[in-house]
mmCIF file with all atom_site columns, C-alpha atoms in Angstrom:
data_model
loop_
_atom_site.group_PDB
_atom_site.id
_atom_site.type_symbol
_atom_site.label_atom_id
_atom_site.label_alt_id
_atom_site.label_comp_id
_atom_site.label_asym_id
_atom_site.label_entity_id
_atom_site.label_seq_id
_atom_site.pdbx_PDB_ins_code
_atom_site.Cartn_x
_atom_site.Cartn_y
_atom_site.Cartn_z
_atom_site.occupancy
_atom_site.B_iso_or_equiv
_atom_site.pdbx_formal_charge
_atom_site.auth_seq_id
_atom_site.auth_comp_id
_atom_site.auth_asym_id
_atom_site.auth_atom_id
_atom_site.pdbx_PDB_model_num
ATOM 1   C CA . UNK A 1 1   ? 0.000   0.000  0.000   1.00 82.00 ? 2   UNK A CA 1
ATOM 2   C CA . UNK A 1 2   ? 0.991   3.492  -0.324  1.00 83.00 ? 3   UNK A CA 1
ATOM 3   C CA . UNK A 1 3   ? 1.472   3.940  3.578   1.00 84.00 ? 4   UNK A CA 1
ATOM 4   C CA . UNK A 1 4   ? 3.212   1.257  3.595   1.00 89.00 ? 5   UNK A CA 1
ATOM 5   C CA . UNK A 1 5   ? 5.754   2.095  1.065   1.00 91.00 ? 6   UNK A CA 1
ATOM 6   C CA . UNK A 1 6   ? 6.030   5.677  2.647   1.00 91.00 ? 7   UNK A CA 1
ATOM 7   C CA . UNK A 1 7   ? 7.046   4.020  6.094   1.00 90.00 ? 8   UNK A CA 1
ATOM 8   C CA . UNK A 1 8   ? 9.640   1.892  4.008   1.00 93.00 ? 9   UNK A CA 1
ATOM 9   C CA . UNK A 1 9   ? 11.194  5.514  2.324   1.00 94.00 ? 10  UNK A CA 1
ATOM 10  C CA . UNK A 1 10  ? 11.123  7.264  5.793   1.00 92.00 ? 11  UNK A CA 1
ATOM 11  C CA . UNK A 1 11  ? 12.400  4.235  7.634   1.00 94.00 ? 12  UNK A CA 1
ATOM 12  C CA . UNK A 1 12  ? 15.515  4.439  5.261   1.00 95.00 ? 13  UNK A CA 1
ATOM 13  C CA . UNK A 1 13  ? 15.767  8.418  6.480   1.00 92.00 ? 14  UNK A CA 1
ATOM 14  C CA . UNK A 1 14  ? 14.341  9.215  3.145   1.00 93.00 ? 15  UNK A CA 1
ATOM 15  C CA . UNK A 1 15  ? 11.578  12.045 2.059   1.00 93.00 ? 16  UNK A CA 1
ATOM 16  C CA . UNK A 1 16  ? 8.934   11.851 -0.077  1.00 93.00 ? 17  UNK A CA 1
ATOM 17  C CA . UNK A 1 17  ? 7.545   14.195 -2.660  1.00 93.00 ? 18  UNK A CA 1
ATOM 18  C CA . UNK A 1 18  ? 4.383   14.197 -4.370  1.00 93.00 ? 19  UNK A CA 1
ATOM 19  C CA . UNK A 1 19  ? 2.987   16.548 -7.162  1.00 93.00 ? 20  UNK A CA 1
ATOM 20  C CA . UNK A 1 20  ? -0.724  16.193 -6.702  1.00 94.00 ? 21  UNK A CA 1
ATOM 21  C CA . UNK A 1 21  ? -4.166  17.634 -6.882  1.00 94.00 ? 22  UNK A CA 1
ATOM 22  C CA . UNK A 1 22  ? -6.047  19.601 -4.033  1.00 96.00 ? 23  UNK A CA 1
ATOM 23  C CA . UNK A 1 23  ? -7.450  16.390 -3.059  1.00 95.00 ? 24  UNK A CA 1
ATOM 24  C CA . UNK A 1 24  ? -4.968  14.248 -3.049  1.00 93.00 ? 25  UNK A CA 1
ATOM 25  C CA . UNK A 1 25  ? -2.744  16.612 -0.923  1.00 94.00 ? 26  UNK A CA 1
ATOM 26  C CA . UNK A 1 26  ? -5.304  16.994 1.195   1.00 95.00 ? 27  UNK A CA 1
ATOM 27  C CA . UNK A 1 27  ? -6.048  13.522 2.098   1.00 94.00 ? 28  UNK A CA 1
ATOM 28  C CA . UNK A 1 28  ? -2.125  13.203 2.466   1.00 93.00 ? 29  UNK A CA 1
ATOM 29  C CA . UNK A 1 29  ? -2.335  16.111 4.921   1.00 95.00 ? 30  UNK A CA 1
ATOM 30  C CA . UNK A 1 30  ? -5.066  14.777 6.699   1.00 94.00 ? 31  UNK A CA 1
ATOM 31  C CA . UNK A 1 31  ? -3.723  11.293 6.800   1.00 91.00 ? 32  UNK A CA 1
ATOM 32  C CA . UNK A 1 32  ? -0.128  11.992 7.778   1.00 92.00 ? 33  UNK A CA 1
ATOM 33  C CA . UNK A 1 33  ? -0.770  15.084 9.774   1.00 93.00 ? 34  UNK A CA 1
ATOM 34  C CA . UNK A 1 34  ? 2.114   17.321 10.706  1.00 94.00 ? 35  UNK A CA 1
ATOM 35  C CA . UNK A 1 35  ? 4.490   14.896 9.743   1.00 92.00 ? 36  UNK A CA 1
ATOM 36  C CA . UNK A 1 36  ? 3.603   16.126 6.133   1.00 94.00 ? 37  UNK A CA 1
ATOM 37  C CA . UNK A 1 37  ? 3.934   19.755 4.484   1.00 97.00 ? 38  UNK A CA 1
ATOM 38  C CA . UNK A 1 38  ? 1.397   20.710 2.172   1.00 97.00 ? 39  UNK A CA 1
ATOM 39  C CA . UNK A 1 39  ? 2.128   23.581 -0.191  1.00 97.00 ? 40  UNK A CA 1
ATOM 40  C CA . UNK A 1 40  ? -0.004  24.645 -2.472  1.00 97.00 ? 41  UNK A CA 1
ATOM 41  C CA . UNK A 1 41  ? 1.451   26.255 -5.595  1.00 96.00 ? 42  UNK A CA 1
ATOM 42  C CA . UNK A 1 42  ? -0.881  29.011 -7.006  1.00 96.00 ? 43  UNK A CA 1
ATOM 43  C CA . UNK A 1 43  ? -0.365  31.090 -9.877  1.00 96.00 ? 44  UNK A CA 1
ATOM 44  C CA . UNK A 1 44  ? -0.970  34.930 -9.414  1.00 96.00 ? 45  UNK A CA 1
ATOM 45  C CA . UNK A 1 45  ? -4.598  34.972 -10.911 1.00 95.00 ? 46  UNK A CA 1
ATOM 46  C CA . UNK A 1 46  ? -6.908  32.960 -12.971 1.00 95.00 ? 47  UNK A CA 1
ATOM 47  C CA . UNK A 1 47  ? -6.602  35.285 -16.179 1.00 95.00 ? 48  UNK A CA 1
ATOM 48  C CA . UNK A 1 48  ? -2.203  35.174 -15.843 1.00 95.00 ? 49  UNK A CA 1
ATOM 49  C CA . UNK A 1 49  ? -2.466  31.133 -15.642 1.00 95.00 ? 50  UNK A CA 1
ATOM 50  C CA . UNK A 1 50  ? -5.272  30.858 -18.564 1.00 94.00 ? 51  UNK A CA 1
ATOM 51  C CA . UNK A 1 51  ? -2.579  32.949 -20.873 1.00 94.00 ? 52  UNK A CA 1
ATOM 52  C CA . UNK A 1 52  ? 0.284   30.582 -19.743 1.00 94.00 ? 53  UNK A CA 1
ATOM 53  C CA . UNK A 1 53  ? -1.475  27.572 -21.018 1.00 93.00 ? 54  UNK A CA 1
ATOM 54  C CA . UNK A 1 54  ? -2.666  29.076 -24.303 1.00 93.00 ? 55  UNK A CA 1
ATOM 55  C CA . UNK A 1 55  ? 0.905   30.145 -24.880 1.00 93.00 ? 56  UNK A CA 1
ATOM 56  C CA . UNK A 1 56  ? 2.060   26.621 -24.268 1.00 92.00 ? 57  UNK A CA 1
ATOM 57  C CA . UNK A 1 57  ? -0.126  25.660 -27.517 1.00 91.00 ? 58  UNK A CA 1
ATOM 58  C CA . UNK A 1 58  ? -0.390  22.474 -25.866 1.00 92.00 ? 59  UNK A CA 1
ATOM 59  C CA . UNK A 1 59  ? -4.320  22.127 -24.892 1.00 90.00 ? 60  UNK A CA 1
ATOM 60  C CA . UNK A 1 60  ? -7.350  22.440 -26.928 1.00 92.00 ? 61  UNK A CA 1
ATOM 61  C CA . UNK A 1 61  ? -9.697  25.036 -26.479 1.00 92.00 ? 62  UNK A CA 1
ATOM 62  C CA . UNK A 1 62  ? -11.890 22.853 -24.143 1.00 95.00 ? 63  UNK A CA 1
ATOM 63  C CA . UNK A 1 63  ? -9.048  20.927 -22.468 1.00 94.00 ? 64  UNK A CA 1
ATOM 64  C CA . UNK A 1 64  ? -7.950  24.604 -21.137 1.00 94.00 ? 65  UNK A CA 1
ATOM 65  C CA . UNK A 1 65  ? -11.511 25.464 -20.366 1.00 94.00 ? 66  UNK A CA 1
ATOM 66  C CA . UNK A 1 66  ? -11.489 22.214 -18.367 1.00 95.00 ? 67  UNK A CA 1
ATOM 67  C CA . UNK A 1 67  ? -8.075  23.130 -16.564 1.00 94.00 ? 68  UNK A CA 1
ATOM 68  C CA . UNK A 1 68  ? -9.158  26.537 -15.769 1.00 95.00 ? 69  UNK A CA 1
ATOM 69  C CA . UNK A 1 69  ? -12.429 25.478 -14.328 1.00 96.00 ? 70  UNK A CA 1
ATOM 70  C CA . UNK A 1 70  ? -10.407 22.846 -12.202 1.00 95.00 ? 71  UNK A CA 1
ATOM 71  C CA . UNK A 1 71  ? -8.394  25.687 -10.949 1.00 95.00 ? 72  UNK A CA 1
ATOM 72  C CA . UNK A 1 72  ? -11.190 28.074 -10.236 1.00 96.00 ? 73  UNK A CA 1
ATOM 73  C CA . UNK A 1 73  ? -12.583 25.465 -8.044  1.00 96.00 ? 74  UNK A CA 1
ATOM 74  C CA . UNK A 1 74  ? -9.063  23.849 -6.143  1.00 96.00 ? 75  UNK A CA 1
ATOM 75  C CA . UNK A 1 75  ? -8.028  27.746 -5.660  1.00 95.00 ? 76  UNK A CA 1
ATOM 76  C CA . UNK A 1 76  ? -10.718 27.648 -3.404  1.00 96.00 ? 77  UNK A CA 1
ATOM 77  C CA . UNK A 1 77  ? -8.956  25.203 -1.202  1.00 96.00 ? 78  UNK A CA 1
ATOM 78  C CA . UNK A 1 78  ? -5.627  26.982 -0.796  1.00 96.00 ? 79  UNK A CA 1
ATOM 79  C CA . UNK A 1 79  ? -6.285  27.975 2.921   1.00 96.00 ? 80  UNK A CA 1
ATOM 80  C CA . UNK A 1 80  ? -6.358  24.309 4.036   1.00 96.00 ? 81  UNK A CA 1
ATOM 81  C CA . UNK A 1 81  ? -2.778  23.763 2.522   1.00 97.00 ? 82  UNK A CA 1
ATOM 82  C CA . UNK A 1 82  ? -0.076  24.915 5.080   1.00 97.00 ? 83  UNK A CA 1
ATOM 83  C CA . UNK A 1 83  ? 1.672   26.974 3.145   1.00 97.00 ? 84  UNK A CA 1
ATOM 84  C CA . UNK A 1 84  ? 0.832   28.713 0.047   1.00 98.00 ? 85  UNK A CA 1
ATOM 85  C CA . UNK A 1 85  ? 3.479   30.055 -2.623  1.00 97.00 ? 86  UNK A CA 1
ATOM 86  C CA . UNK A 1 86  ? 2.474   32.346 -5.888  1.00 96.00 ? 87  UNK A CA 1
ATOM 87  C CA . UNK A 1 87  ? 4.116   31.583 -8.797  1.00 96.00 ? 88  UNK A CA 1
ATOM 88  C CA . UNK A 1 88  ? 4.797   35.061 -9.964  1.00 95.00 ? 89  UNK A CA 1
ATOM 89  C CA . UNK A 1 89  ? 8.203   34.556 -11.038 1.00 94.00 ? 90  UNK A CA 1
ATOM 90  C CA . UNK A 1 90  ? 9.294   30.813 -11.614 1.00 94.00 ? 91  UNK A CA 1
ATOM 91  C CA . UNK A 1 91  ? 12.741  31.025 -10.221 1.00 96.00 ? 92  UNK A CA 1
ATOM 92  C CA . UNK A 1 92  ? 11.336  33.017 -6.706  1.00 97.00 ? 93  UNK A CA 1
ATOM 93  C CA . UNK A 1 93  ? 8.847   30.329 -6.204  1.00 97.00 ? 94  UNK A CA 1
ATOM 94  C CA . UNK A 1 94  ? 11.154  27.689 -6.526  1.00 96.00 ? 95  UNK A CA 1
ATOM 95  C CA . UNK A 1 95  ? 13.666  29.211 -4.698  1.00 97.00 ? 96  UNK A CA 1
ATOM 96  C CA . UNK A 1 96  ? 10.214  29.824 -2.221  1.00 97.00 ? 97  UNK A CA 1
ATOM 97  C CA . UNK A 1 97  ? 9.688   26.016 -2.118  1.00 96.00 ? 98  UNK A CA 1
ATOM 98  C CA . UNK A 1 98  ? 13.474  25.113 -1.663  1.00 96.00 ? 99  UNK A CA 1
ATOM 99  C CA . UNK A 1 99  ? 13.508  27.404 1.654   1.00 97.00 ? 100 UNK A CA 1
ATOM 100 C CA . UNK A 1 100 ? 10.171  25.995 3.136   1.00 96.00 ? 101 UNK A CA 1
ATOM 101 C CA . UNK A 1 101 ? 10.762  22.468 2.319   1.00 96.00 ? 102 UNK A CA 1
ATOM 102 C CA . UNK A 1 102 ? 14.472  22.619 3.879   1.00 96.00 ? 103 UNK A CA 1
ATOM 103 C CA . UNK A 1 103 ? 12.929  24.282 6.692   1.00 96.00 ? 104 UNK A CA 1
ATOM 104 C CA . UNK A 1 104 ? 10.247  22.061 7.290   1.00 96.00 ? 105 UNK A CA 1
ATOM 105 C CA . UNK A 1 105 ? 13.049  18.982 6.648   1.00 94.00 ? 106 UNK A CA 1
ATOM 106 C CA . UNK A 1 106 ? 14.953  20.172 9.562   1.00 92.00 ? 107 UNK A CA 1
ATOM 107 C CA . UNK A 1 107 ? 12.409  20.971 12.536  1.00 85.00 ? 108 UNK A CA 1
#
């Protein structure tokens, strides 16, 4: 099982990363508690994020309808995450995530 296999990487002194949805990371939160850091990764507004996928040219018109109705809704979520980080500027936010995920790593 998944738990299982997490218990096995943090037994080893390991970490373990996941790129999910809003639900997902919020059953991980909920199931793991504060021995997990949730982040939630939002870009600066709906309109900035709906002209970052059309310049990608990779989704169709209603694939990026879909994405940016997913979004709409999951943004709604962001104050159940523990942290939240904008992605204004893609090297900031990493450089964001690095910080809080080190910090987190070494309480």
């Amino acid at each position: 099982t998944l738990k299982s296999e997490i218990d096995r990487i943090w037994s080893n002194h390991q970490h373990v990363v996941f790129d999910v949805d809003v639900v997902g990371g919020l059953n991980l939160k909920k199931h793991f508690g504060e021995r997990a850091l949730a982040i939630f990764i939002e870009p600066p507004s709906l309109d900035v994020l709906f002209k970052r996928l059309k310049n990608r040219a990779t989704e169709t018109e209603k694939s990026l309808n879909k994405r940016i109705e997913k979004a709409t809704q999951e943004m709604k979520f962001s104050s159940s995450f523990d942290l939240i980080i904008i992605n204004d500027r893609l090297e900031k936010a990493k450089k964001d995530a690095f910080e809080k995920v080190s910090k987190f790593l070494e309480s």
